[in-house]
mmCIF file of C-alpha atoms in Angstrom:
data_model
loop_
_atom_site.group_PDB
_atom_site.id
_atom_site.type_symbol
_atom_site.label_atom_id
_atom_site.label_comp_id
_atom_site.label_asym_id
_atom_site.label_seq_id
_atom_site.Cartn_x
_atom_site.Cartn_y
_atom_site.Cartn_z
ATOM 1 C CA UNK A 1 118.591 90.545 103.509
ATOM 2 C CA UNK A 2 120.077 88.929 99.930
ATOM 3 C CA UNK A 3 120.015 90.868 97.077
ATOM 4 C CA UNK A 4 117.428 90.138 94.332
ATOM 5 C CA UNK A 5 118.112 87.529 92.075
ATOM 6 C CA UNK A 6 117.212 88.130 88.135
ATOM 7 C CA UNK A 7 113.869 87.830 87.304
ATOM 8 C CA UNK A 8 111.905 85.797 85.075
ATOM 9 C CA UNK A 9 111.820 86.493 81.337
ATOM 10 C CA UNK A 10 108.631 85.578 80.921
ATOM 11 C CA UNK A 11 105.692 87.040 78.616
ATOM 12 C CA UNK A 12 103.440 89.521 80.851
ATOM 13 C CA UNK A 13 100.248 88.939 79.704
ATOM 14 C CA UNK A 14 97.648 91.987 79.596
ATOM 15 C CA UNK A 15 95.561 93.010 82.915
ATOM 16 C CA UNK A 16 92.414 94.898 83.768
ATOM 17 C CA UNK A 17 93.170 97.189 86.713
ATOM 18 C CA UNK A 18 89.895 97.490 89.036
ATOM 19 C CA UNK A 19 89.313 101.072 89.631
ATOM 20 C CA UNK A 20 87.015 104.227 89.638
ATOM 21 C CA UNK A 21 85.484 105.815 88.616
ATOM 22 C CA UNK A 22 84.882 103.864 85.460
ATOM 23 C CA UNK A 23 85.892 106.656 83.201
ATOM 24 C CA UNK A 24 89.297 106.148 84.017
ATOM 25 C CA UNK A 25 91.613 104.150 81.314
ATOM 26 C CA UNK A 26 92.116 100.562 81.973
ATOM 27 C CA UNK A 27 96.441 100.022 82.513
ATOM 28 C CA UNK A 28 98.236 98.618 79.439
ATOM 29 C CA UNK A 29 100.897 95.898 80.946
ATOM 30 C CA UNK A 30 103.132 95.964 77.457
ATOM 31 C CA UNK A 31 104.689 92.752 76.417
ATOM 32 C CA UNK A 32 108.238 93.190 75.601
ATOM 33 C CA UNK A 33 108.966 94.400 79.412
ATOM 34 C CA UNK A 34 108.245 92.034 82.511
ATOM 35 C CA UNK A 35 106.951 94.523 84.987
ATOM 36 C CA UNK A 36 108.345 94.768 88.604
ATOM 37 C CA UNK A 37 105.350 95.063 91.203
ATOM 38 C CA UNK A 38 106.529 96.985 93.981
ATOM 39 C CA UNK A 39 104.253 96.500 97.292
ATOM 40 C CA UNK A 40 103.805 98.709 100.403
ATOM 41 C CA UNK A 41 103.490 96.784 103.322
ATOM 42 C CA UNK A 42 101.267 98.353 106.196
ATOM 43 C CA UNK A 43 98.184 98.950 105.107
ATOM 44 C CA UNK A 44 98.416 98.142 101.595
ATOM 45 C CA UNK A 45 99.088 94.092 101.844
ATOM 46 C CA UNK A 46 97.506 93.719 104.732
ATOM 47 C CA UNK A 47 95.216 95.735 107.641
ATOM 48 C CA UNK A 48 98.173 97.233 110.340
ATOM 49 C CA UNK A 49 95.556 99.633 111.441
ATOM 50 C CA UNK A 50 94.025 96.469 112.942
ATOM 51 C CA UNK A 51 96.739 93.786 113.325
ATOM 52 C CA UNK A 52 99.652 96.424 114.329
ATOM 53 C CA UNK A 53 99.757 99.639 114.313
ATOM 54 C CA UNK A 54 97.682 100.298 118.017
ATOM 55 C CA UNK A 55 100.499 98.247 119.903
ATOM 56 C CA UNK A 56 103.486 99.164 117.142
ATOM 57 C CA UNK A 57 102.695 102.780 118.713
ATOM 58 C CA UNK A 58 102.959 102.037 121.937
ATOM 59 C CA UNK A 59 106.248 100.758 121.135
ATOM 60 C CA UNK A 60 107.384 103.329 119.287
ATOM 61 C CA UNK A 61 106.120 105.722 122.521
ATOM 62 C CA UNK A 62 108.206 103.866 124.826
ATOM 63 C CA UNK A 63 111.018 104.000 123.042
ATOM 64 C CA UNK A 64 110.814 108.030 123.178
ATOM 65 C CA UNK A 65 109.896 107.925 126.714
ATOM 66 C CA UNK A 66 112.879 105.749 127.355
ATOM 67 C CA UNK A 67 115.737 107.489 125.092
ATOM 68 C CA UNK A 68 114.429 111.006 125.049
ATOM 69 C CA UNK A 69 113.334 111.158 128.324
ATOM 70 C CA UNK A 70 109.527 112.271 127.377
ATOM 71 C CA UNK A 71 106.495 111.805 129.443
ATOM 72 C CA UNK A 72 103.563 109.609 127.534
ATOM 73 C CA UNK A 73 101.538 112.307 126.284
ATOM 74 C CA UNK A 74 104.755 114.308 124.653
ATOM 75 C CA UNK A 75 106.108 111.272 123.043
ATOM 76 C CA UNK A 76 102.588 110.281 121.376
ATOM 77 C CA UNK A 77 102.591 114.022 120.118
ATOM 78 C CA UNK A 78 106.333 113.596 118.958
ATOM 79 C CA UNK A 79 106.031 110.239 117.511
ATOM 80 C CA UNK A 80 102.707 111.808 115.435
ATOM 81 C CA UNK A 81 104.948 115.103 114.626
ATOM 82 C CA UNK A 82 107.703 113.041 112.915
ATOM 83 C CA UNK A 83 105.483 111.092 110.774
ATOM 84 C CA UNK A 84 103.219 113.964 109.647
ATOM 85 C CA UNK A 85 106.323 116.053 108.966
ATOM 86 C CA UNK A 86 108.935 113.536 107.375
ATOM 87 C CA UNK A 87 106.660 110.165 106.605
ATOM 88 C CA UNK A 88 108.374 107.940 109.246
ATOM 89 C CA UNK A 89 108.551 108.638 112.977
ATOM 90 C CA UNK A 90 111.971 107.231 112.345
ATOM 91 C CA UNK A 91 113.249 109.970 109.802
ATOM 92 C CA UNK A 92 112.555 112.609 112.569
ATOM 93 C CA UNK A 93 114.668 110.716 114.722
ATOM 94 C CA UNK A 94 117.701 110.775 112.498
ATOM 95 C CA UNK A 95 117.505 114.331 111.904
ATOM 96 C CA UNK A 96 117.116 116.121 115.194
ATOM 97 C CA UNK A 97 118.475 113.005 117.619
ATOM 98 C CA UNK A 98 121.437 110.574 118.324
ATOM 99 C CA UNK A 99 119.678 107.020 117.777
ATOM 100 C CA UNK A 100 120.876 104.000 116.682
ATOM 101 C CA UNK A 101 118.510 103.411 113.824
ATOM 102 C CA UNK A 102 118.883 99.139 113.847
ATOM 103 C CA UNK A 103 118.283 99.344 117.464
ATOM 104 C CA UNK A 104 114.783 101.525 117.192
ATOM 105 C CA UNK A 105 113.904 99.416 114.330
ATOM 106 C CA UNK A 106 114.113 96.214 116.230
ATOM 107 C CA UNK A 107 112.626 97.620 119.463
ATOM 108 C CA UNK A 108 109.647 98.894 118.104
ATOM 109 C CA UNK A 109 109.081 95.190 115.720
ATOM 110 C CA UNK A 110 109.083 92.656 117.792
ATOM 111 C CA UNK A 111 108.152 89.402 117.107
ATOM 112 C CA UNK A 112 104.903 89.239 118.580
ATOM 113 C CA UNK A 113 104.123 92.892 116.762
ATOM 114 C CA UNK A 114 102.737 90.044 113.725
ATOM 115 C CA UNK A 115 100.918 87.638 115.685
ATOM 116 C CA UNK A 116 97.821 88.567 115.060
ATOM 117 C CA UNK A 117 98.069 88.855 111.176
ATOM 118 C CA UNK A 118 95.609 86.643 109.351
ATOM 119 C CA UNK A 119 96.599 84.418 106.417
ATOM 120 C CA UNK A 120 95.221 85.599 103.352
ATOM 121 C CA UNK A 121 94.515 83.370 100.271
ATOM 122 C CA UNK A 122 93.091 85.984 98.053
ATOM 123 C CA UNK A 123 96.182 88.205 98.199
ATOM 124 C CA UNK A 124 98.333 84.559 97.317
ATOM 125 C CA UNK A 125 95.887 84.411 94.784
ATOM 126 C CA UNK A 126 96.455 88.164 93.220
ATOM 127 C CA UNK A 127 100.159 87.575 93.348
ATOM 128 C CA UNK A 128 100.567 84.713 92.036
ATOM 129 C CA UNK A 129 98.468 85.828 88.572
ATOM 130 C CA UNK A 130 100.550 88.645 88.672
ATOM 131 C CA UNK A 131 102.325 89.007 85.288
ATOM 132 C CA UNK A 132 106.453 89.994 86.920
ATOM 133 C CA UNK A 133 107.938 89.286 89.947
ATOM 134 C CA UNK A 134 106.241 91.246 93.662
ATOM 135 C CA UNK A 135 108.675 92.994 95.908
ATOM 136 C CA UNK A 136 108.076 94.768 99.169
ATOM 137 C CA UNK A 137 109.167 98.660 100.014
ATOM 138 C CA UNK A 138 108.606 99.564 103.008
ATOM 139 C CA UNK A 139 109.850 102.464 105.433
ATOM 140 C CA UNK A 140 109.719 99.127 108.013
ATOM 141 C CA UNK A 141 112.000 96.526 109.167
ATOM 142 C CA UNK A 142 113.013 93.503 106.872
ATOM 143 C CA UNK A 143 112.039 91.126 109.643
ATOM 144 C CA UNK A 144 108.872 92.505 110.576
ATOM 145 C CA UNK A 145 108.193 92.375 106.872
ATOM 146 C CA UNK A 146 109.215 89.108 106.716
ATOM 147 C CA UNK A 147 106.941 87.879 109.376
ATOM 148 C CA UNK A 148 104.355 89.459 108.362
ATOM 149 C CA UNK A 149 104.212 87.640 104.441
ATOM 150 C CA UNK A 150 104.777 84.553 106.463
ATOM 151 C CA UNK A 151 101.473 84.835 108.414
ATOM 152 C CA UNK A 152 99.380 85.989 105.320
ATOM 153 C CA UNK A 153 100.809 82.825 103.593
ATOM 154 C CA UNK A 154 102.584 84.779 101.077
ATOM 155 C CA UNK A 155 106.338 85.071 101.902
ATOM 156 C CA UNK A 156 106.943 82.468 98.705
ATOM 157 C CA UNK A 157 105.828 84.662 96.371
ATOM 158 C CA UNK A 158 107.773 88.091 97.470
ATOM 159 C CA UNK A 159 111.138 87.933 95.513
ATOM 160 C CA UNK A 160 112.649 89.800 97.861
ATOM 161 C CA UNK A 161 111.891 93.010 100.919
ATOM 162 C CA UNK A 162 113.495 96.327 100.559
ATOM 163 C CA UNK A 163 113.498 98.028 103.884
ATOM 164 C CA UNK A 164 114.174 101.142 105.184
ATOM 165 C CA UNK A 165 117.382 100.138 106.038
ATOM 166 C CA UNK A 166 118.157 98.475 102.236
ATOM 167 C CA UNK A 167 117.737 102.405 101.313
ATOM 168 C CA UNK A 168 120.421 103.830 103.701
ATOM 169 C CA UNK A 169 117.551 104.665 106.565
ATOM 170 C CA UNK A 170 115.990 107.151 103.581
ATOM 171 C CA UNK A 171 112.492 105.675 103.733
ATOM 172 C CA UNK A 172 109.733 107.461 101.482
ATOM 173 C CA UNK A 173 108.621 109.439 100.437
ATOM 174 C CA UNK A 174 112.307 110.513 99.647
ATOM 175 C CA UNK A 175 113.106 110.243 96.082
ATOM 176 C CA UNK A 176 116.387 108.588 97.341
ATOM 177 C CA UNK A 177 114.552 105.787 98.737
ATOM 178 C CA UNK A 178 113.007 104.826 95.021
ATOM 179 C CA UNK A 179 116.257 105.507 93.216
ATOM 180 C CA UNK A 180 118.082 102.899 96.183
ATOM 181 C CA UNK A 181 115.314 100.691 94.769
ATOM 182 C CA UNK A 182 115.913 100.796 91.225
ATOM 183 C CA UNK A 183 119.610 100.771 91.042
ATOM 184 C CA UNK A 184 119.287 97.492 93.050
ATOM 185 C CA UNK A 185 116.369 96.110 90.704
ATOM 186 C CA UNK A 186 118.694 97.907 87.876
ATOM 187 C CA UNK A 187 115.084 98.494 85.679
ATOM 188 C CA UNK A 188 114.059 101.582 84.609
ATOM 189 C CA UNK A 189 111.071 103.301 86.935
ATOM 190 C CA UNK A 190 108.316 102.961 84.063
ATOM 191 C CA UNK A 191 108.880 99.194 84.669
ATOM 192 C CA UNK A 192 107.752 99.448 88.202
ATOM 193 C CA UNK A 193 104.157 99.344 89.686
ATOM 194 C CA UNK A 194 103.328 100.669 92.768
ATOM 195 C CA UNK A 195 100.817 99.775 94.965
ATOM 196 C CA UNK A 196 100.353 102.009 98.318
ATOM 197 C CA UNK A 197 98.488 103.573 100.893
ATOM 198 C CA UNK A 198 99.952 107.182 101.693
ATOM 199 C CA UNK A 199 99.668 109.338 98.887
ATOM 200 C CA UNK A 200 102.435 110.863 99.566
ATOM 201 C CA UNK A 201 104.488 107.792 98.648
ATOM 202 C CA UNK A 202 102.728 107.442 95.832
ATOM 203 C CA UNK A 203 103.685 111.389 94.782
ATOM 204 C CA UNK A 204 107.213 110.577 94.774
ATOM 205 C CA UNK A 205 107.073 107.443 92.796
ATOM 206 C CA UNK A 206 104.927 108.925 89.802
ATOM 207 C CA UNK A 207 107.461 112.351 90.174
ATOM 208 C CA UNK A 208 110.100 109.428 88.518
ATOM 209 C CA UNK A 209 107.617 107.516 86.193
ATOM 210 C CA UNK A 210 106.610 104.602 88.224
ATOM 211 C CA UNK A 211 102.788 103.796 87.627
ATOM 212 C CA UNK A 212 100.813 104.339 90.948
ATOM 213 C CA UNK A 213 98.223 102.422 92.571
ATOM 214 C CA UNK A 214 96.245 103.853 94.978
ATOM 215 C CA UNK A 215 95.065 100.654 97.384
ATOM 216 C CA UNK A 216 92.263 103.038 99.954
ATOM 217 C CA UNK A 217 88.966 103.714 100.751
ATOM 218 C CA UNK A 218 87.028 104.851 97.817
ATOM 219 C CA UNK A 219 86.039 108.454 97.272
ATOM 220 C CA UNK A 220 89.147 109.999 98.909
ATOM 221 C CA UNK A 221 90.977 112.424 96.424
ATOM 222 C CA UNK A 222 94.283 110.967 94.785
ATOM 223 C CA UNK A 223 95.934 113.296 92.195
ATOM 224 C CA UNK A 224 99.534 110.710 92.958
ATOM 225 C CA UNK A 225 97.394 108.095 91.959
ATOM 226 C CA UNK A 226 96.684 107.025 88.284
ATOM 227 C CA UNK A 227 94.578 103.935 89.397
ATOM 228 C CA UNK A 228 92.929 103.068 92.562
ATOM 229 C CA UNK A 229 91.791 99.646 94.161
ATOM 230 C CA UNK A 230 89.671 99.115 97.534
ATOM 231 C CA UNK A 231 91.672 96.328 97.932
ATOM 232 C CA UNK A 232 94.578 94.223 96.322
ATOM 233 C CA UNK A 233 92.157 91.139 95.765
ATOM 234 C CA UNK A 234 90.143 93.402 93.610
ATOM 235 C CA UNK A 235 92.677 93.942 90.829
ATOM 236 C CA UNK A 236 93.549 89.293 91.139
ATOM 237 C CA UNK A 237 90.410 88.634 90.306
ATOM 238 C CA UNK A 238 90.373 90.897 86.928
ATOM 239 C CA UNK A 239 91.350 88.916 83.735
#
């Protein structure tokens, strides 16, 4: 994928995060610093637990079966081990295995992995009232990634996708995922908003001063999370 070109110097105008509960501070966007809007992928831009994730695990279980030599039950366990333990299924692999990380990453996205991914004009509307350029981070694949914005009807208005493999295969929660991200944006962390799902993710990015947006179901405790949203939609249509 390119590198990120340099963004707009525009004016960011002020923003009322949607959150709870109500008592909680509305976000100050200041104006002398364009903030960078840093975007999970699964889950947080659009619904993978519906449009991916049952068949991206079935991938991800074949490829065990096939390279590790694991009957279906012990890979589904393995593949659930990884993630639980190091945030990526793919992170296990690199530490306790001989894999080819591009390979796995290609195997387990194919092409048809996005097919079912709805367009979405309320996100295009969010992001494009957004006051700084959106990026993606994700611990996925820069072409599954870029598939995916295409079917939401968004890809125009991502500058650009950091992947898993943009951060040397150090997906997060690492903090040397984030840093990879920032020396590449070269801006500061307290520039940088980001919007996620796992809280663990969101841990590691307040641990270096990013501001952290909780997108979830409501009620669930989030300590990593100074704001929370239901949805991204929710925050576009605050003025």
């Amino acid at each position: 994928m390119g590198r990120p070109v340099k963004q707009d110097r525009r004016g960011a105008s002020r923003r009322s995060l949607s959150r709870w509960p109500r008592r909680r501070r509305r976000p100050s966007i200041r104006r002398h610093a364009v903030p960078i809007f840093l975007f999970d992928l699964d889950n947080t831009l659009f619904d993978a637990d519906r449009h991916c994730f049952p068949w991206m695990h079935e991938h991800i279980n074949a490829y065990l079966m096939t390279h590790l030599q694991l009957d279906r039950p012990a890979a589904d366990a393995l593949r659930r081990d990884y993630w639980q333990r190091y945030g990526s299924t793919l992170a296990g692999l690199l530490r306790h295995h001989t894999v080819d990380p591009c390979a796995y990453l290609e195997a387990i996205h194919p092409p048809v992995l996005s097919r079912s991914v709805p367009a979405d004009p309320a996100l295009g509307r969010m992001l494009a009232a957004l006051p700084g350029p959106a990026y993606v981070f994700t611990n996925s694949v820069a072409s599954h990634a870029q598939r995916v914005l295409e079917r939401l009807g968004v890809a125009h208005q991502v500058r650009a996708i950091f992947d898993v493999a943009a951060c040397g295969f150090t997906g997060k929660p690492q903090l040397g995922a984030y840093r990879a991200v920032l020396r590449s944006l070269g801006v500061p962390a307290a520039r940088c908003w980001m919007f996620e799902d796992t809280l663990a993710n969101l841990r590691s990015a307040r641990q270096l001063g990013m501001h952290t947006v909780y997108v979830g179901r409501p009620g669930r405790r989030a300590h990593s999370a100074q704001w929370k949203l239901r949805s991204l939609p929710s925050w576009g249509g605050q003025r």
